[in-house]
Coordinates of C-alpha atoms in Angstrom, one line a residue:
X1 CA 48.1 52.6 141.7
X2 CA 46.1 54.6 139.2
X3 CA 46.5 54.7 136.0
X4 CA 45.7 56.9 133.0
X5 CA 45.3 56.0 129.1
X6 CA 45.6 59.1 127.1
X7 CA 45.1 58.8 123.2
X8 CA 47.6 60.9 121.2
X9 CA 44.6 60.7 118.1
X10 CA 41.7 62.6 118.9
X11 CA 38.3 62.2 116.3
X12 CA 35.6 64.8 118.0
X13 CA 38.6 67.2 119.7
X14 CA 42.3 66.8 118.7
X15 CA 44.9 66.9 120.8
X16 CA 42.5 67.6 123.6
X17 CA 44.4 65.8 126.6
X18 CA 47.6 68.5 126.6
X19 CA 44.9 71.4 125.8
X20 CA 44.8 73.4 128.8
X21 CA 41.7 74.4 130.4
X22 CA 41.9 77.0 132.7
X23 CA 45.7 77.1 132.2
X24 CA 46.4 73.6 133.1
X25 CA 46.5 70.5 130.4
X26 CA 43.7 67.8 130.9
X27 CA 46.9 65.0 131.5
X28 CA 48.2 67.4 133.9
X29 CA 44.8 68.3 135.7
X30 CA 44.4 64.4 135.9
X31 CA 47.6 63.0 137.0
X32 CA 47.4 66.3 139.9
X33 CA 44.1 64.6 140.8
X34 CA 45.5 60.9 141.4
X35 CA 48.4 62.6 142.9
X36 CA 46.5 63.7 145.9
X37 CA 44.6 61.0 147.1
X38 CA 46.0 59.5 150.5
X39 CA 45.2 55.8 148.6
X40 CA 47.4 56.5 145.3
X41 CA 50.9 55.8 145.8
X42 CA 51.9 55.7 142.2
X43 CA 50.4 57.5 139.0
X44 CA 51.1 56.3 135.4
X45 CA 50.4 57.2 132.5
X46 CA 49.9 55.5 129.2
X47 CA 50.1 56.9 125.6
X48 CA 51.0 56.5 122.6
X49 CA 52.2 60.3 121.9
X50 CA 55.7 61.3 123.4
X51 CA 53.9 65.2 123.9
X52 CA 51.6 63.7 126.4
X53 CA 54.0 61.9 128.3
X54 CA 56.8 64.7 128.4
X55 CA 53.3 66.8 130.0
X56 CA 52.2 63.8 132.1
X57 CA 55.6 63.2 133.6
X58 CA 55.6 66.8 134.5
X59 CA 53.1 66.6 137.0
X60 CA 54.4 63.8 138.7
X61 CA 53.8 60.7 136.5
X62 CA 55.8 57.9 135.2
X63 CA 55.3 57.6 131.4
X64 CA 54.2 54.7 129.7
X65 CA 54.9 54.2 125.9
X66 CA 51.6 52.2 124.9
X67 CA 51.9 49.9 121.6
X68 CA 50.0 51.3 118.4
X69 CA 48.2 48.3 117.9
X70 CA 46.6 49.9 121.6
X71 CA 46.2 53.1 120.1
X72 CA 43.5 53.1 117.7
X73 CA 40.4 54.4 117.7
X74 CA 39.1 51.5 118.3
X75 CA 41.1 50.2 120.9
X76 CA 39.4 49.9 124.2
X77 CA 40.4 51.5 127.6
X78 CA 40.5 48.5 129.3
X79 CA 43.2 47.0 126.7
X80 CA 45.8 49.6 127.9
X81 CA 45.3 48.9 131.4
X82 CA 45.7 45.4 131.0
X83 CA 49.1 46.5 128.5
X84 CA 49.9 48.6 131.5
X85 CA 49.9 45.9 134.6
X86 CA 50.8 43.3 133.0
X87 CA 54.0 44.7 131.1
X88 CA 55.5 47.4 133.2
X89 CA 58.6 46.4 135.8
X90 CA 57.9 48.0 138.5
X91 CA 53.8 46.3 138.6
X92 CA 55.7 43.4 138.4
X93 CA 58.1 42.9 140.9
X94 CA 55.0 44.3 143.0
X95 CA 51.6 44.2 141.6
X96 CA 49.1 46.6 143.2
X97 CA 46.2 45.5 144.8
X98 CA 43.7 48.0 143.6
X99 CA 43.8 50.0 140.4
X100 CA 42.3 53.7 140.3
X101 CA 41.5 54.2 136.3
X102 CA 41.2 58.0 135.6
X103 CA 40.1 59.4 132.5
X104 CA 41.6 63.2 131.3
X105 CA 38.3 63.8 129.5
X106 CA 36.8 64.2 133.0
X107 CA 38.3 67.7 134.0
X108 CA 36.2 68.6 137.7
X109 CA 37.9 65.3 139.0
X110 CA 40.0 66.4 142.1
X111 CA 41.6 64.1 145.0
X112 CA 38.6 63.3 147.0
X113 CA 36.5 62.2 144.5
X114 CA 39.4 59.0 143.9
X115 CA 39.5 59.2 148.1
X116 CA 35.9 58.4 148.1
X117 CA 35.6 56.0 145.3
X118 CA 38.6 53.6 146.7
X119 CA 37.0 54.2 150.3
X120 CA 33.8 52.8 149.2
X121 CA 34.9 49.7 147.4
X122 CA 37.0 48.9 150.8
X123 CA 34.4 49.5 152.9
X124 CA 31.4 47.5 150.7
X125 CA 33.3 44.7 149.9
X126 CA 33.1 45.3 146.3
X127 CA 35.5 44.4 143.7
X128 CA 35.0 47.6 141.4
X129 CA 33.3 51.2 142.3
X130 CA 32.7 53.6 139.9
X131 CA 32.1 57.5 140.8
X132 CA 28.8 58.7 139.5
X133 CA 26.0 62.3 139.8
X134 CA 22.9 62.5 140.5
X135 CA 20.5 62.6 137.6
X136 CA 17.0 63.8 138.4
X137 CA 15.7 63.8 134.3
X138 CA 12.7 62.4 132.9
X139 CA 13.9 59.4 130.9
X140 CA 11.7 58.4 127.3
X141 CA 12.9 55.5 125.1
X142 CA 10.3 55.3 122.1
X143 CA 7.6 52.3 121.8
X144 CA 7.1 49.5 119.1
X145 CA 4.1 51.7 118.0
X146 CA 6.5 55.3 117.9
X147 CA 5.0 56.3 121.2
X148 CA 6.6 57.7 124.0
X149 CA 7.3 55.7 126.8
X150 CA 8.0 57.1 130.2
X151 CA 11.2 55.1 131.6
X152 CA 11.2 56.1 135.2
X153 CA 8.0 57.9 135.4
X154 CA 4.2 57.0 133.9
X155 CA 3.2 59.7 131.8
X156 CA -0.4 58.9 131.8
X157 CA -0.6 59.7 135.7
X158 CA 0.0 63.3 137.3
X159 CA 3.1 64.6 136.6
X160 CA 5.5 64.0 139.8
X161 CA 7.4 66.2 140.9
X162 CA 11.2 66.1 139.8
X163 CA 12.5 65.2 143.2
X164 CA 10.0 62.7 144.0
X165 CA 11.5 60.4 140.9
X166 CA 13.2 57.4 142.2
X167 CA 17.0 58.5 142.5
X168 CA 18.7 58.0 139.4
X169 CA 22.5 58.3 138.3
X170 CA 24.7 59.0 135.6
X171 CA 28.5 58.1 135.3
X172 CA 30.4 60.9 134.5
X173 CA 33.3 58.8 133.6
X174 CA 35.9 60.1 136.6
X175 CA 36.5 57.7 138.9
X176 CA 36.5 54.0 138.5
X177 CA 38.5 51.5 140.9
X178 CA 39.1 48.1 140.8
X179 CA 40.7 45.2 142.3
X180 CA 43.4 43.8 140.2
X181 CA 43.1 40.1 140.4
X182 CA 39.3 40.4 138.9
X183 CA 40.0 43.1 136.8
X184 CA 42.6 40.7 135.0
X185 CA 40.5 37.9 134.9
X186 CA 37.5 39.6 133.2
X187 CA 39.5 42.7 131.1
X188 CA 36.2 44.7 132.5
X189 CA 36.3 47.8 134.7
X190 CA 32.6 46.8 135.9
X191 CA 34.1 43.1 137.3
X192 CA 32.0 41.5 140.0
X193 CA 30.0 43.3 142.9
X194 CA 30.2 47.1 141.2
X195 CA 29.0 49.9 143.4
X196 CA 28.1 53.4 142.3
X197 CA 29.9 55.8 144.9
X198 CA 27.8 59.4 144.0
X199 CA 30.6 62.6 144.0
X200 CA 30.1 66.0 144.0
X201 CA 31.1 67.1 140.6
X202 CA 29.0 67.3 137.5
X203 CA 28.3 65.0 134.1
X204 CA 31.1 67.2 131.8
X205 CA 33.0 65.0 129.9
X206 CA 34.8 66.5 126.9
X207 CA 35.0 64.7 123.9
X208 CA 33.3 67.5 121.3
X209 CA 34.2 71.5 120.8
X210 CA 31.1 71.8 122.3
X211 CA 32.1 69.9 125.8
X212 CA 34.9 72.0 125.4
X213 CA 32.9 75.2 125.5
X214 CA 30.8 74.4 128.5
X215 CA 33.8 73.2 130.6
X216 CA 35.3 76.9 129.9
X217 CA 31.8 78.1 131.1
X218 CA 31.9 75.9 134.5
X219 CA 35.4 76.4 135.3
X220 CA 35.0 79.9 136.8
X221 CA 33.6 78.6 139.5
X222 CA 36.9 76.4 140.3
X223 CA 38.4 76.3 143.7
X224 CA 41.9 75.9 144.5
X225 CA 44.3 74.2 142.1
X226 CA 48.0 73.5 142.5
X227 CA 50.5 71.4 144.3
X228 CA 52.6 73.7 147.2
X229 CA 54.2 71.4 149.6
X230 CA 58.1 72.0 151.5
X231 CA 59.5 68.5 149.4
X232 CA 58.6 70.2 145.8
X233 CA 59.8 74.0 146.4
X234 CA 62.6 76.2 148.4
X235 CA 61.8 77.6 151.3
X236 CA 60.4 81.5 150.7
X237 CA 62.5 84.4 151.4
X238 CA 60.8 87.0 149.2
X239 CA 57.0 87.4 147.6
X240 CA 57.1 89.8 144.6
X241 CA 53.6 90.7 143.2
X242 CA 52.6 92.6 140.1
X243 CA 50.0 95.3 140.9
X244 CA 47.1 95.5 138.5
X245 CA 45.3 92.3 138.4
X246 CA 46.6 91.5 141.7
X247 CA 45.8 94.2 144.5
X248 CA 43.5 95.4 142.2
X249 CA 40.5 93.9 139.9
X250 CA 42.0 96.5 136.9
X251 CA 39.0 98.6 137.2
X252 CA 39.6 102.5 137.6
X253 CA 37.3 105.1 138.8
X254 CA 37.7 108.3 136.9
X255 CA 36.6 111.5 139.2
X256 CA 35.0 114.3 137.7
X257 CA 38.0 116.1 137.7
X258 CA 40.0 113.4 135.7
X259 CA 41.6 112.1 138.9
X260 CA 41.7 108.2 138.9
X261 CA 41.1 106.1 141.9
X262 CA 41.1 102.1 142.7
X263 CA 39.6 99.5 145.5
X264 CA 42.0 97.5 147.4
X265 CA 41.7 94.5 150.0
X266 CA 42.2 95.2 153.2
X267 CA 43.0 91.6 153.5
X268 CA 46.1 91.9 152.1
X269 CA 47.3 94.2 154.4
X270 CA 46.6 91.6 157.2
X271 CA 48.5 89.0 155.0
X272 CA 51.3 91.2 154.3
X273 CA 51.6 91.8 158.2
X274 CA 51.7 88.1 158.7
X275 CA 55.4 88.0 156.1
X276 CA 56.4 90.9 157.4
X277 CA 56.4 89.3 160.8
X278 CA 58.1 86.4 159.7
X279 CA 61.3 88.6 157.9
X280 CA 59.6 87.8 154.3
X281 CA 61.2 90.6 151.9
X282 CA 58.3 92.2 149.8
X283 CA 58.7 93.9 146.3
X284 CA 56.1 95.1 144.3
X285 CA 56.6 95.3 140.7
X286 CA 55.2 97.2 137.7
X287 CA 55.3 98.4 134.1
X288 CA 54.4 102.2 134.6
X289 CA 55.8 104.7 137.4
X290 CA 52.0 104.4 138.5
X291 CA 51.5 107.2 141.8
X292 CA 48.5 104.9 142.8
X293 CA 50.5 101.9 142.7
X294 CA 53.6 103.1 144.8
X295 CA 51.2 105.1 147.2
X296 CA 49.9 101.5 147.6
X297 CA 53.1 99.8 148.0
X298 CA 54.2 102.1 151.0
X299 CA 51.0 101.7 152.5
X300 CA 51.7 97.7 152.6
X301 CA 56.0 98.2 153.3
X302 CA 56.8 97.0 150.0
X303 CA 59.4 98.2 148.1
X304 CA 58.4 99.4 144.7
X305 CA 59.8 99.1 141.4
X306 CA 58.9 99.5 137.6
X307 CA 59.9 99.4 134.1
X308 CA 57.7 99.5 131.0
X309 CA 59.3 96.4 129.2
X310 CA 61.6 94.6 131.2
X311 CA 60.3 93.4 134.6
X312 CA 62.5 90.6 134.9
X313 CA 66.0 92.7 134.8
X314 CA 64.2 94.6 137.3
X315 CA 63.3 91.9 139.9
X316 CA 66.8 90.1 139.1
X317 CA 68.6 93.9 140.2
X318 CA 66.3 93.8 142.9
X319 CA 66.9 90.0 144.4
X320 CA 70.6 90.0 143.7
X321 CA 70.9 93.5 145.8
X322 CA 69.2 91.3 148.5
X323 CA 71.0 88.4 148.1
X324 CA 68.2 86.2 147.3
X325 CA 68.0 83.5 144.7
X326 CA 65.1 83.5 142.0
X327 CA 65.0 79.8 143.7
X328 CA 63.6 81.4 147.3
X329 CA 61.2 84.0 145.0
X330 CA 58.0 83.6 145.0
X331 CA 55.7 85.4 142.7
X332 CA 52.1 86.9 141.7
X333 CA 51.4 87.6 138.5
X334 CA 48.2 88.5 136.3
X335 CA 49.5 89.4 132.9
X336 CA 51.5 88.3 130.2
X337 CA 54.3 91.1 131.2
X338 CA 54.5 88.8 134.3
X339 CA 55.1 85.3 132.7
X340 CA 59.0 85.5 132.3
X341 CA 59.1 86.9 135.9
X342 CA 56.9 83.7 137.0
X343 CA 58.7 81.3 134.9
X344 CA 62.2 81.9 136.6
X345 CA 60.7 82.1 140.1
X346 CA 61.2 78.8 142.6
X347 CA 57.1 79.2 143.2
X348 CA 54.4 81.5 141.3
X349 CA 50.7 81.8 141.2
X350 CA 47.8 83.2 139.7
X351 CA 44.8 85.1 140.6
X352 CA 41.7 82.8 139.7
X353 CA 40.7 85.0 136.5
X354 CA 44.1 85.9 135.1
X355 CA 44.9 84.9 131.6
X356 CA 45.0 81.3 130.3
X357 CA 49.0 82.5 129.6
X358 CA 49.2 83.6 132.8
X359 CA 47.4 80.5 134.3
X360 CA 49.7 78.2 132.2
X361 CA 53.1 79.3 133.8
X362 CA 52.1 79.3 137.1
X363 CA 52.6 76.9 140.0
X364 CA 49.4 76.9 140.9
X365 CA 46.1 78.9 140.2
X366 CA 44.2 80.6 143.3
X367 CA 41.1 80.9 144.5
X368 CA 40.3 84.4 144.9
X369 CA 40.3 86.4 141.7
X370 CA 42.9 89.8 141.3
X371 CA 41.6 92.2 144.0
X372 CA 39.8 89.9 146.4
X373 CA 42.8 89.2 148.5
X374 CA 45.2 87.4 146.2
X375 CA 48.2 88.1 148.6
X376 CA 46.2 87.5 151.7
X377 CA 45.6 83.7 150.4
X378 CA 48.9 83.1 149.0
X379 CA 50.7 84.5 152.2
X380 CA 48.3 82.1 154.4
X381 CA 49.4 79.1 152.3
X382 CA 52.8 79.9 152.2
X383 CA 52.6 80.4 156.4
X384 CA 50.5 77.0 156.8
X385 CA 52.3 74.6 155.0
X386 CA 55.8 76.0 156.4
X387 CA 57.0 77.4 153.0
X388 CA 58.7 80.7 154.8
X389 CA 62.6 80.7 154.9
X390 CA 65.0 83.0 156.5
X391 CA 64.1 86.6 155.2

């Protein structure tokens, strides 16, 4: 099982573990994370703030009221883990025999990196792993005399070169697993034989504004994030899609004689082949009786529609003419005009640089950024993981 403390009192960042980065809470980035390992076949979470828990549960997890006497800043990780196992029904009537503790302020952590922790402590025998990164630095610590002294290099030789330096590593406070029975015993997440099991994520933890900050920074290069599986949504029958931010980047070319012009994927014409093929209804949908846009929408067989404030009226005109339920809808959008659209819809998605907003509300946040073959991916997903209904 793993299991996740999350503080409801935060000293360096408040209320950090339901802020969202890159549209999706830290809780709800975390619990996604246990959720998709092939070892984890429960996720809990335990906190002492009923906003957290209403989040965690959510995204899958079962909510765990943690005493206040456990929810200090003082209080230790290890203290809730021990509150969680040894008081909670269901861990029991049947007690796990390896506990995955996951920590929110670790945002890069995704399924493998839990897959590849608990694979490693099976596989070496050992009776707690923790995930770690390589750390190629120069280490100092300062003498009795206020000298430097070189740690894992000697300063008073030639100056090695960085990779040459005896591998080091750092934990970056992801991953840590550990067999119950020992765990119990000692109350330490480092109990017995602990191995380090290297990932490949990086050192960010956020704990400070400034973590905070530098996450934002590194997130942009995130790949795919989201849950899309037949058991959690209706099958497909329609894909509506907002233009701008979507088919296109939003840039516009103005010609010299005032005409505009955009770029397009061809990629998305190949996707939107693929649901045509498969009887998938398509709408496109946008604020402004744009020329460019409807031009575009023939061009792919899309119907096209628009109105300046009211998109939603729109598409629900549109879906009950076709006798579809928003629950078979599925949705692109890239701006705040899309978000009531998105929220109604049985699935939704975002291009990789929409809005936070925009991010926030969707389903599930993709890889390629608006213009660089948004529908294209989200039509292949749909198709591989058997999403399509009857069109």
């Amino acid at each position: 099982m793993a299991a996740i403390p999350a503080r409801g009192g935060s000293v360096g960042l408040p209320g950090k573990n339901i802020r969202p980065l890159n549209g999706i809470p830290l809780v709800g980035r975390t619990v996604r994370a246990a959720r998709g390992s092939r070892f984890v076949s429960e996720v809990f979470v335990s906190s002492d703030s009923e906003e957290i828990l209403t989040v965690a549960a959510k995204y899958g997890a079962h909510p765990v009221s943690r005493p206040l006497e456990l929810s200090g800043p003082t209080a230790t990780s290890e203290s809730a883990l021990v509150h969680l196992l040894e008081n909670e029904p269901s861990l029991q009537s049947e007690p796990p025999d390896i506990l995955v503790f996951l920590q929110c302020t670790a945002p890069f952590t995704q399924a493998h990196h839990v897959d590849q922790v608990v694979e490693a402590l099976l596989n070496k025998d050992a009776t707690s792993a923790i995930s770690v990164v390589d750390d190629h630095g120069f280490y100092w610590e300062i003498g009795a005399d206020g000298a430097g002294v070189g740690l894992n290099h000697d300063p008073s030789t030639q100056r090695v070169r960085r990779q040459d330096i005896s591998a080091r590593y750092r934990e970056n406070g992801a991953v840590y697993a550990m067999r119950v029975p020992e765990f119990l015993k000692s109350g330490n997440r480092y109990c017995g034989k602990t191995i380090l099991v290297p990932v490949d994520s990086t050192w960010i933890e956020i704990d400070t504004s400034q973590d905070w900050d530098m996450a934002e920074a590194f997130i942009r290069t995130e790949q795919f994030t989201g849950e899309l599986s037949p058991e959690s949504v209706n099958p497909v029958r329609a894909l509506v899609t907002a233009f701008d931010g979507v088919h296109t980047d939003n840039s516009v070319f103005v010609n010299r004689d005032g005409t505009e012009s955009i770029v397009c994927n061809r990629y998305d014409e190949i996707g939107l082949d693929r649901l045509h093929g498969r009887n998938v209804r398509l709408l496109m949908l946008d604020r402004d009786d744009n020329g460019l846009a409807a031009q575009r929408a023939r061009k792919l067989g899309m119907e096209y529609r628009y109105h300046p404030f009211d998109k939603l009226q729109i598409m629900s005109d549109w879906s009950a003419k076709q006798e579809i339920s928003f629950a078979e809808l599925a949705y692109i959008g890239a701006d705040v005009a899309d978000i009531d659209c998105m929220k109604v819809c049985g699935l939704s998605a975002a291009p990789r640089n929409a809005p936070a907003e925009v991010k926030a509300n969707a389903t599930l946040v993709l890889e390629s950024a608006g213009g660089a073959a948004v529908v294209h991916e989200f039509g292949e997903l749909l198709i591989s993981r058997g999403m399509l209904g009857r069109g």
